[in-house]
Amino acid sequence: MIVRKLKPNVYSISAIDWNRKLFDELVPLPEGTSYNAYVVKGSEKTALIDTVHPTMSGEFIRALKSLGLERLDYIVSNHAEPDHSGSIPAVLAEYPDAKVLANVKCRSLLKASFDLPPESLVLLQDNQTLSMGDKSLHFMWVPWVHWPDTTFTYLREDRILFSCDFLGAHLATSDLYADDEARVERAALTYYAEIMMTYRPNVIKALKRLESLDIAMIGASHGPVYARPEFILSLYRRWAGDDTRPLVVIPYLSMYESTAKMVAYLVDRLMEKGLAVQPYNVVDLDTGRLASSLVEASTIVFASPTVLEGPHPAMASAAYLINALRPKTKFAAIIGSYGWGTTMPETLTPLLPNLKVEWFPPVNIAGVPKADSYAALDALAAAILTANSVEPLPA
Ligand code: FEO
């Protein structure tokens, strides 16, 4: 773990977790991740902004000490989730006089996880500014992007925003800066989809709040530093905005190939009409890819056979996740095949109360698809096309 200079007396210490495969036992990390901390040395005081995952405390302390700090005055806790706060006890053990600055919510979350000395904890107020001599930190409490405690810390003199998880990317890279923008955009999109999308109204509020700041650089808590802030801010404005694009995401599975045939037929018809389509078999689901597709998808078609009078449990699980992610999707449909129970659509729909969509009539068929089944799918494809206002491709 190394210390890298961002500006005079401003440093990044990034704990790069090259091999981590899964976050929260849920989110795939195809390119690992990093936990980023920052050090700001003012002429009178020195602050550490966040720490790193507790499994990397030892290396982190060694990196911190390589800066030759004789004292550390403040540990700013932007967020109490342990991937950023988990090394606070280790830092306090080295610098026992340091004060842990946290807002009231963050403080209570820290108290729940760590046995920190009460005299170390100092309460931060929203919009408070802390002078450290020739540098000052301004704190903004921006709840629910993605925890209730989330704080942005803005270093006024260098115009650097330390944005906590907001604007982050799960990406293990030796790049200090987000120079490979295509790679960073992919990682940031997945991160937004999995962690921020469900809080889209709060993302918009947070972006609005940032408009008051003159930002030259953004250091998020995961992924490389943005030396060109507009790159990630414009992406967030697009992802969190109301507009969708004509993309049909189809979570599906099939037991006897009937539902699979329906999906294949629908995919072909939609493609013929010039619509983008992305089917995902939910039996072996990459939740990151699914979530990323949902960020701007206009339409979701759930395709499931019937099991025990409802959707297959793998579809129910995917539906639970999609409902929790609250995508801004505008249209949805349910298709599938059954043997004897006809109530799959009626059982699946209540699992999706957070989808604020216009539902197309379901296409739920008995057994294998026949001419009338394909005709119903033609009608669904036409309705999706109309809803998406796409000119059909010439025949
Ligand atoms: Fe990266 Fe919410 O912690």
XYZ file of C-alpha atoms in Angstrom, residues 253-264 305 335-338 365-369 374 377:
24
model
C -35.652 -19.002 -17.098
C -37.186 -22.101 -18.560
C -37.857 -25.639 -17.324
C -39.063 -27.479 -20.458
C -37.896 -24.957 -23.084
C -41.353 -23.473 -23.667
C -40.596 -20.183 -21.920
C -37.145 -20.169 -23.565
C -38.805 -20.476 -26.995
C -41.101 -17.570 -26.154
C -38.130 -15.456 -25.078
C -36.129 -16.324 -28.185
C -42.568 -20.889 -16.078
C -44.674 -13.874 -20.184
C -44.364 -17.593 -19.519
C -45.675 -21.104 -19.895
C -47.574 -23.246 -17.409
C -49.653 -19.877 -22.219
C -50.441 -23.543 -21.614
C -47.642 -25.927 -22.568
C -45.574 -25.304 -25.657
C -45.981 -22.110 -27.704
C -46.598 -16.337 -31.173
C -45.919 -12.203 -28.586
